[in-house]
């Protein structure tokens, strides 16, 4: 009996020794600056989100969180950089919804989306909005569709790239509504917004987060949003479903990933700290009202399931419509 007791104690100590390094590592982390890679340029929705969390995490954890822009190829260049970074808890990436589209769109990607990255958190989702300059004649999406039908291939819309969620959404809507508009791909929400305001394109589709300030400031008009219900930050803007496309829904989303192999205790600590920050009333207001994000604050496991589901959905759209990258 005594011998059995000693064996149980020995086993418990052995397990504790195995677990202790990871737990201790998480307790001490971070001991040096942490890099958040933003794979899109400033002016869109990813960059301000990364910078908001970086500033708050710097205060909360006593180490500097630095945002580094590594842009190009619909976010895959910056994400690929993180996928190949040391899995030590000092490099993370803020991704956009293109993260789930790129595997089906970019055959030469240098990393495996599911195998080379560890999920941290699905921060939130948001409907997209189709916006146009305030001086354009279209008051809603129905008028835009009518104008496109009257003059096929005469109207243009921008998105944050070929194969972006905005591009795929407009592809589905054009097919369903039997109209055609010219797609102009951009390298981010900032450049696209500038051309909407400048009149170089008739309209542009992007997350509510990237267009909200222009719309609220009166320089841009929202023609429709793409969610199942109206956006809390744009309650007066009808959905596409309300304007002749019943049942239609597509949402933008933002998430954080780490290089595969990053210690789980560190991932769990970052997840917990980000959730705590997002629930702070001032930050919560900025995320939900200013950026128009519906917060999810998921577990790492929930983010992985979400990513797989989104990859499967949009892979089918890309294949059926012959979508090609820029």
Tab-separated table of C-alpha atoms in Angstrom:
chain	number	residue	atom	x	y	z
A	1	UNK	CA	0.000	0.000	0.000
A	2	UNK	CA	2.824	2.388	0.972
A	3	UNK	CA	4.720	1.479	-2.196
A	4	UNK	CA	1.629	2.245	-4.289
A	5	UNK	CA	1.285	5.623	-2.527
A	6	UNK	CA	4.920	6.521	-3.278
A	7	UNK	CA	4.410	5.617	-6.953
A	8	UNK	CA	1.385	7.915	-7.139
A	9	UNK	CA	3.342	10.755	-5.541
A	10	UNK	CA	6.259	10.185	-7.904
A	11	UNK	CA	3.957	10.225	-10.923
A	12	UNK	CA	2.306	13.440	-9.756
A	13	UNK	CA	5.710	15.097	-9.271
A	14	UNK	CA	6.843	13.941	-12.701
A	15	UNK	CA	3.748	15.424	-14.337
A	16	UNK	CA	4.258	18.644	-12.402
A	17	UNK	CA	7.839	18.886	-13.641
A	18	UNK	CA	6.688	18.424	-17.220
A	19	UNK	CA	3.965	21.057	-16.907
A	20	UNK	CA	5.956	23.514	-14.794
A	21	UNK	CA	8.221	24.906	-17.552
A	22	UNK	CA	5.209	25.888	-19.679
A	23	UNK	CA	3.319	27.362	-16.747
A	24	UNK	CA	6.379	29.248	-15.524
A	25	UNK	CA	7.064	30.493	-19.053
A	26	UNK	CA	3.548	31.871	-19.323
A	27	UNK	CA	3.787	33.520	-15.910
A	28	UNK	CA	7.020	35.285	-16.897
A	29	UNK	CA	5.955	36.101	-20.473
A	30	UNK	CA	6.610	38.590	-21.928
A	31	UNK	CA	10.170	39.384	-20.927
A	32	UNK	CA	10.976	41.387	-24.081
A	33	UNK	CA	9.044	43.317	-26.799
A	34	UNK	CA	6.332	41.402	-28.670
A	35	UNK	CA	5.640	41.928	-32.380
A	36	UNK	CA	2.142	42.056	-33.817
A	37	UNK	CA	2.348	41.746	-37.591
A	38	UNK	CA	-0.341	43.619	-39.513
A	39	UNK	CA	-0.394	42.113	-43.025
A	40	UNK	CA	-2.300	45.103	-44.427
A	41	UNK	CA	-1.296	48.765	-44.771
A	42	UNK	CA	-2.492	51.558	-42.468
A	43	UNK	CA	-5.880	52.992	-43.369
A	44	UNK	CA	-7.813	49.723	-43.337
A	45	UNK	CA	-9.379	47.938	-40.367
A	46	UNK	CA	-6.613	45.492	-39.376
A	47	UNK	CA	-3.950	48.088	-38.587
A	48	UNK	CA	-5.965	50.186	-36.090
A	49	UNK	CA	-7.233	47.027	-34.389
A	50	UNK	CA	-3.689	45.700	-33.955
A	51	UNK	CA	-2.463	49.067	-32.675
A	52	UNK	CA	-5.309	49.391	-30.190
A	53	UNK	CA	-4.570	46.000	-28.627
A	54	UNK	CA	-0.802	46.581	-28.794
A	55	UNK	CA	-1.086	49.816	-26.793
A	56	UNK	CA	-3.363	48.276	-24.175
A	57	UNK	CA	-1.294	45.098	-23.831
A	58	UNK	CA	1.866	47.183	-23.391
A	59	UNK	CA	0.223	48.871	-20.402
A	60	UNK	CA	-1.241	45.656	-19.000
A	61	UNK	CA	1.830	43.421	-19.293
A	62	UNK	CA	4.669	45.913	-18.881
A	63	UNK	CA	6.416	45.105	-22.169
A	64	UNK	CA	6.225	46.902	-25.472
A	65	UNK	CA	3.928	45.420	-28.131
A	66	UNK	CA	5.083	46.633	-31.544
A	67	UNK	CA	2.947	46.658	-34.706
A	68	UNK	CA	4.890	45.863	-37.856
A	69	UNK	CA	3.268	46.179	-41.297
A	70	UNK	CA	4.242	43.420	-43.738
A	71	UNK	CA	1.802	43.828	-46.590
A	72	UNK	CA	0.953	42.197	-49.899
A	73	UNK	CA	-0.781	39.234	-51.528
A	74	UNK	CA	-4.070	39.665	-49.634
A	75	UNK	CA	-2.342	39.432	-46.286
A	76	UNK	CA	-0.485	36.201	-47.041
A	77	UNK	CA	3.003	37.767	-47.044
A	78	UNK	CA	2.778	39.010	-43.469
A	79	UNK	CA	0.991	35.869	-42.328
A	80	UNK	CA	3.623	33.703	-44.014
A	81	UNK	CA	6.333	35.618	-42.176
A	82	UNK	CA	4.669	34.803	-38.854
A	83	UNK	CA	4.121	31.153	-39.840
A	84	UNK	CA	7.897	30.798	-40.212
A	85	UNK	CA	8.820	32.839	-37.118
A	86	UNK	CA	10.185	31.277	-33.944
A	87	UNK	CA	7.293	29.810	-31.897
A	88	UNK	CA	8.451	31.525	-28.720
A	89	UNK	CA	5.487	33.803	-28.018
A	90	UNK	CA	7.051	36.978	-29.386
A	91	UNK	CA	5.482	37.105	-32.862
A	92	UNK	CA	1.776	37.105	-33.698
A	93	UNK	CA	-0.346	38.126	-36.671
A	94	UNK	CA	-3.675	39.940	-36.881
A	95	UNK	CA	-5.506	38.474	-39.873
A	96	UNK	CA	-8.554	39.570	-41.831
A	97	UNK	CA	-11.185	37.424	-43.549
A	98	UNK	CA	-8.876	36.921	-46.558
A	99	UNK	CA	-7.038	34.460	-44.319
A	100	UNK	CA	-9.657	31.796	-45.118
A	101	UNK	CA	-9.827	32.693	-48.815
A	102	UNK	CA	-6.127	32.725	-49.673
A	103	UNK	CA	-5.538	28.940	-49.514
A	104	UNK	CA	-7.969	28.436	-52.421
A	105	UNK	CA	-6.854	31.518	-54.311
A	106	UNK	CA	-3.060	31.611	-54.015
A	107	UNK	CA	-1.478	28.325	-55.153
A	108	UNK	CA	2.054	29.475	-54.326
A	109	UNK	CA	1.528	30.300	-50.673
A	110	UNK	CA	4.604	29.416	-48.630
A	111	UNK	CA	2.733	28.053	-45.600
A	112	UNK	CA	-0.154	25.796	-44.649
A	113	UNK	CA	-2.958	27.856	-43.110
A	114	UNK	CA	-4.113	25.129	-40.719
A	115	UNK	CA	-0.845	23.371	-39.917
A	116	UNK	CA	1.674	26.229	-39.663
A	117	UNK	CA	-0.286	28.558	-37.399
A	118	UNK	CA	-1.744	28.201	-33.912
A	119	UNK	CA	-5.080	29.948	-33.260
A	120	UNK	CA	-5.274	32.535	-30.496
A	121	UNK	CA	-8.610	34.371	-30.755
A	122	UNK	CA	-11.406	35.298	-33.135
A	123	UNK	CA	-11.704	38.925	-32.058
A	124	UNK	CA	-14.947	39.675	-33.850
A	125	UNK	CA	-17.020	39.871	-36.986
A	126	UNK	CA	-18.782	42.662	-38.852
A	127	UNK	CA	-21.000	42.997	-41.856
A	128	UNK	CA	-19.455	44.645	-44.877
A	129	UNK	CA	-20.863	47.823	-46.354
A	130	UNK	CA	-21.086	48.933	-49.965
A	131	UNK	CA	-20.244	52.629	-49.981
A	132	UNK	CA	-20.274	55.386	-52.562
A	133	UNK	CA	-19.230	59.034	-52.501
A	134	UNK	CA	-21.919	61.312	-51.064
A	135	UNK	CA	-22.221	63.197	-54.353
A	136	UNK	CA	-23.071	60.061	-56.361
A	137	UNK	CA	-26.716	59.649	-57.408
A	138	UNK	CA	-27.396	56.247	-55.797
A	139	UNK	CA	-29.394	56.446	-52.575
A	140	UNK	CA	-29.524	52.687	-51.934
A	141	UNK	CA	-28.408	49.337	-53.330
A	142	UNK	CA	-31.563	48.872	-55.389
A	143	UNK	CA	-30.801	52.074	-57.310
A	144	UNK	CA	-27.197	50.951	-57.818
A	145	UNK	CA	-28.357	47.589	-59.218
A	146	UNK	CA	-30.886	49.332	-61.490
A	147	UNK	CA	-28.160	51.624	-62.863
A	148	UNK	CA	-25.872	48.630	-63.449
A	149	UNK	CA	-28.609	46.810	-65.362
A	150	UNK	CA	-29.335	49.890	-67.458
A	151	UNK	CA	-25.674	50.246	-68.455
A	152	UNK	CA	-23.838	46.894	-68.076
A	153	UNK	CA	-20.110	47.120	-67.301
A	154	UNK	CA	-20.307	50.885	-66.794
A	155	UNK	CA	-20.263	50.988	-62.985
A	156	UNK	CA	-17.258	50.001	-60.908
A	157	UNK	CA	-16.688	48.837	-57.365
A	158	UNK	CA	-13.513	48.392	-55.373
A	159	UNK	CA	-12.508	45.731	-52.887
A	160	UNK	CA	-9.370	44.996	-50.902
A	161	UNK	CA	-8.218	42.526	-53.563
A	162	UNK	CA	-9.232	39.807	-55.985
A	163	UNK	CA	-10.620	36.961	-53.955
A	164	UNK	CA	-11.262	39.169	-50.939
A	165	UNK	CA	-14.516	38.582	-49.113
A	166	UNK	CA	-15.900	41.763	-50.626
A	167	UNK	CA	-15.051	40.560	-54.131
A	168	UNK	CA	-16.593	37.137	-53.506
A	169	UNK	CA	-19.692	38.702	-51.969
A	170	UNK	CA	-20.250	40.976	-54.964
A	171	UNK	CA	-19.653	38.017	-57.286
A	172	UNK	CA	-22.482	36.091	-55.593
A	173	UNK	CA	-24.805	39.107	-55.561
A	174	UNK	CA	-24.240	39.890	-59.248
A	175	UNK	CA	-24.997	36.298	-60.125
A	176	UNK	CA	-28.170	36.287	-58.029
A	177	UNK	CA	-29.339	39.679	-59.298
A	178	UNK	CA	-28.345	39.217	-62.931
A	179	UNK	CA	-26.302	42.423	-63.222
A	180	UNK	CA	-22.642	43.172	-63.842
A	181	UNK	CA	-20.225	45.779	-62.497
A	182	UNK	CA	-16.465	46.174	-62.990
A	183	UNK	CA	-14.250	44.990	-60.140
A	184	UNK	CA	-11.242	47.147	-59.169
A	185	UNK	CA	-8.929	45.406	-56.662
A	186	UNK	CA	-6.913	47.411	-54.118
A	187	UNK	CA	-4.178	46.515	-51.658
A	188	UNK	CA	-6.129	47.688	-48.622
A	189	UNK	CA	-9.158	49.550	-47.323
A	190	UNK	CA	-7.307	52.860	-47.093
A	191	UNK	CA	-6.401	53.182	-50.808
A	192	UNK	CA	-9.872	51.945	-51.800
A	193	UNK	CA	-11.605	54.508	-49.579
A	194	UNK	CA	-9.478	57.304	-51.025
A	195	UNK	CA	-10.590	56.407	-54.554
A	196	UNK	CA	-14.257	56.159	-53.540
A	197	UNK	CA	-14.055	59.651	-52.068
A	198	UNK	CA	-12.097	60.914	-55.067
A	199	UNK	CA	-14.638	59.550	-57.532
A	200	UNK	CA	-12.189	57.226	-59.312
A	201	UNK	CA	-14.593	54.343	-58.626
A	202	UNK	CA	-18.360	54.394	-58.271
A	203	UNK	CA	-18.438	52.358	-55.089
A	204	UNK	CA	-16.442	50.109	-52.813
A	205	UNK	CA	-17.155	47.193	-50.506
A	206	UNK	CA	-15.315	46.799	-47.239
A	207	UNK	CA	-15.911	46.067	-43.596
A	208	UNK	CA	-18.146	48.467	-41.706
A	209	UNK	CA	-15.021	49.202	-39.661
A	210	UNK	CA	-13.090	50.632	-42.594
A	211	UNK	CA	-15.948	52.719	-44.066
A	212	UNK	CA	-17.785	53.840	-40.913
A	213	UNK	CA	-15.867	57.069	-40.251
A	214	UNK	CA	-16.331	58.297	-43.843
A	215	UNK	CA	-20.033	57.441	-43.750
A	216	UNK	CA	-20.640	59.020	-40.349
A	217	UNK	CA	-18.687	62.093	-41.493
A	218	UNK	CA	-21.031	62.538	-44.438
A	219	UNK	CA	-18.398	62.105	-47.158
A	220	UNK	CA	-19.626	58.661	-48.118
A	221	UNK	CA	-23.069	57.043	-48.348
A	222	UNK	CA	-23.701	53.400	-47.430
A	223	UNK	CA	-25.943	51.637	-49.956
A	224	UNK	CA	-26.252	48.337	-48.096
A	225	UNK	CA	-24.714	46.092	-45.453
A	226	UNK	CA	-24.126	42.378	-45.909
A	227	UNK	CA	-25.079	40.872	-42.555
A	228	UNK	CA	-28.198	38.921	-41.638
A	229	UNK	CA	-29.364	41.963	-39.695
A	230	UNK	CA	-28.540	45.654	-39.819
A	231	UNK	CA	-25.260	46.837	-38.336
A	232	UNK	CA	-25.436	48.305	-34.833
A	233	UNK	CA	-23.119	51.090	-36.009
A	234	UNK	CA	-25.243	51.775	-39.142
A	235	UNK	CA	-28.808	51.022	-38.052
A	236	UNK	CA	-30.348	53.149	-40.820
A	237	UNK	CA	-28.640	51.211	-43.633
A	238	UNK	CA	-30.728	48.287	-44.975
A	239	UNK	CA	-29.180	44.887	-45.599
A	240	UNK	CA	-28.811	43.379	-49.053
A	241	UNK	CA	-31.380	40.823	-47.915
A	242	UNK	CA	-33.864	43.676	-47.444
A	243	UNK	CA	-33.140	44.986	-50.941
A	244	UNK	CA	-34.017	42.031	-53.129
A	245	UNK	CA	-31.555	39.354	-51.960
A	246	UNK	CA	-33.404	37.387	-49.259
A	247	UNK	CA	-31.304	35.152	-47.038
A	248	UNK	CA	-28.001	36.636	-48.171
A	249	UNK	CA	-25.293	37.150	-45.543
A	250	UNK	CA	-21.493	37.477	-45.454
A	251	UNK	CA	-19.358	38.969	-42.679
A	252	UNK	CA	-15.811	40.254	-42.359
A	253	UNK	CA	-13.760	38.980	-39.422
A	254	UNK	CA	-10.551	39.589	-37.516
A	255	UNK	CA	-8.421	37.082	-35.617
A	256	UNK	CA	-5.006	36.534	-34.059
A	257	UNK	CA	-2.689	33.622	-34.811
A	258	UNK	CA	0.768	32.539	-33.621
A	259	UNK	CA	3.417	30.340	-35.240
A	260	UNK	CA	2.565	26.655	-34.800
A	261	UNK	CA	4.277	25.252	-31.737
A	262	UNK	CA	3.917	28.405	-29.639
A	263	UNK	CA	3.494	27.218	-26.018
A	264	UNK	CA	-0.206	26.866	-25.232
A	265	UNK	CA	0.112	28.581	-21.826
A	266	UNK	CA	1.363	31.727	-23.624
A	267	UNK	CA	-1.477	31.555	-26.168
A	268	UNK	CA	-3.993	31.138	-23.341
A	269	UNK	CA	-2.500	34.075	-21.447
A	270	UNK	CA	-2.659	36.357	-24.487
A	271	UNK	CA	-6.233	35.225	-25.150
A	272	UNK	CA	-7.249	36.025	-21.567
A	273	UNK	CA	-5.519	39.422	-21.562
A	274	UNK	CA	-7.096	40.440	-24.885
A	275	UNK	CA	-10.544	39.411	-23.647
A	276	UNK	CA	-10.029	41.445	-20.487
A	277	UNK	CA	-8.988	44.501	-22.515
A	278	UNK	CA	-11.920	44.175	-24.942
A	279	UNK	CA	-14.385	44.120	-22.041
A	280	UNK	CA	-13.104	47.421	-20.648
A	281	UNK	CA	-15.982	49.884	-21.254
A	282	UNK	CA	-13.881	52.482	-23.126
A	283	UNK	CA	-12.197	49.894	-25.355
A	284	UNK	CA	-15.455	48.030	-25.884
A	285	UNK	CA	-17.105	51.231	-27.081
A	286	UNK	CA	-14.251	51.925	-29.489
A	287	UNK	CA	-14.383	48.396	-30.911
A	288	UNK	CA	-18.136	48.162	-31.253
A	289	UNK	CA	-19.200	51.724	-32.038
A	290	UNK	CA	-16.182	53.237	-33.784
A	291	UNK	CA	-14.962	50.109	-35.617
A	292	UNK	CA	-18.385	48.470	-35.863
A	293	UNK	CA	-17.139	45.070	-34.700
A	294	UNK	CA	-19.416	42.467	-33.143
A	295	UNK	CA	-17.095	41.011	-30.515
A	296	UNK	CA	-16.664	37.226	-30.328
A	297	UNK	CA	-13.529	36.892	-28.123
A	298	UNK	CA	-13.391	33.180	-28.875
A	299	UNK	CA	-11.229	30.431	-27.480
A	300	UNK	CA	-8.349	29.160	-29.656
A	301	UNK	CA	-10.345	25.994	-30.389
A	302	UNK	CA	-13.384	27.978	-31.541
A	303	UNK	CA	-11.202	30.048	-33.870
A	304	UNK	CA	-9.821	26.896	-35.492
A	305	UNK	CA	-13.349	25.590	-36.169
A	306	UNK	CA	-14.391	28.978	-37.567
A	307	UNK	CA	-11.387	29.074	-39.910
A	308	UNK	CA	-12.115	25.608	-41.313
A	309	UNK	CA	-15.777	26.498	-41.912
A	310	UNK	CA	-14.902	29.760	-43.683
A	311	UNK	CA	-12.230	28.063	-45.810
A	312	UNK	CA	-14.726	25.435	-46.974
A	313	UNK	CA	-17.454	27.986	-47.781
A	314	UNK	CA	-15.342	30.337	-49.885
A	315	UNK	CA	-13.330	27.601	-51.602
A	316	UNK	CA	-16.581	26.513	-53.231
A	317	UNK	CA	-17.373	30.059	-54.423
A	318	UNK	CA	-13.872	30.516	-55.852
A	319	UNK	CA	-14.001	27.228	-57.727
A	320	UNK	CA	-17.521	27.665	-59.097
A	321	UNK	CA	-16.874	31.211	-60.338
A	322	UNK	CA	-13.299	30.807	-61.582
A	323	UNK	CA	-11.981	33.602	-59.316
A	324	UNK	CA	-8.314	34.402	-59.910
A	325	UNK	CA	-5.882	36.476	-57.820
A	326	UNK	CA	-4.716	39.954	-58.877
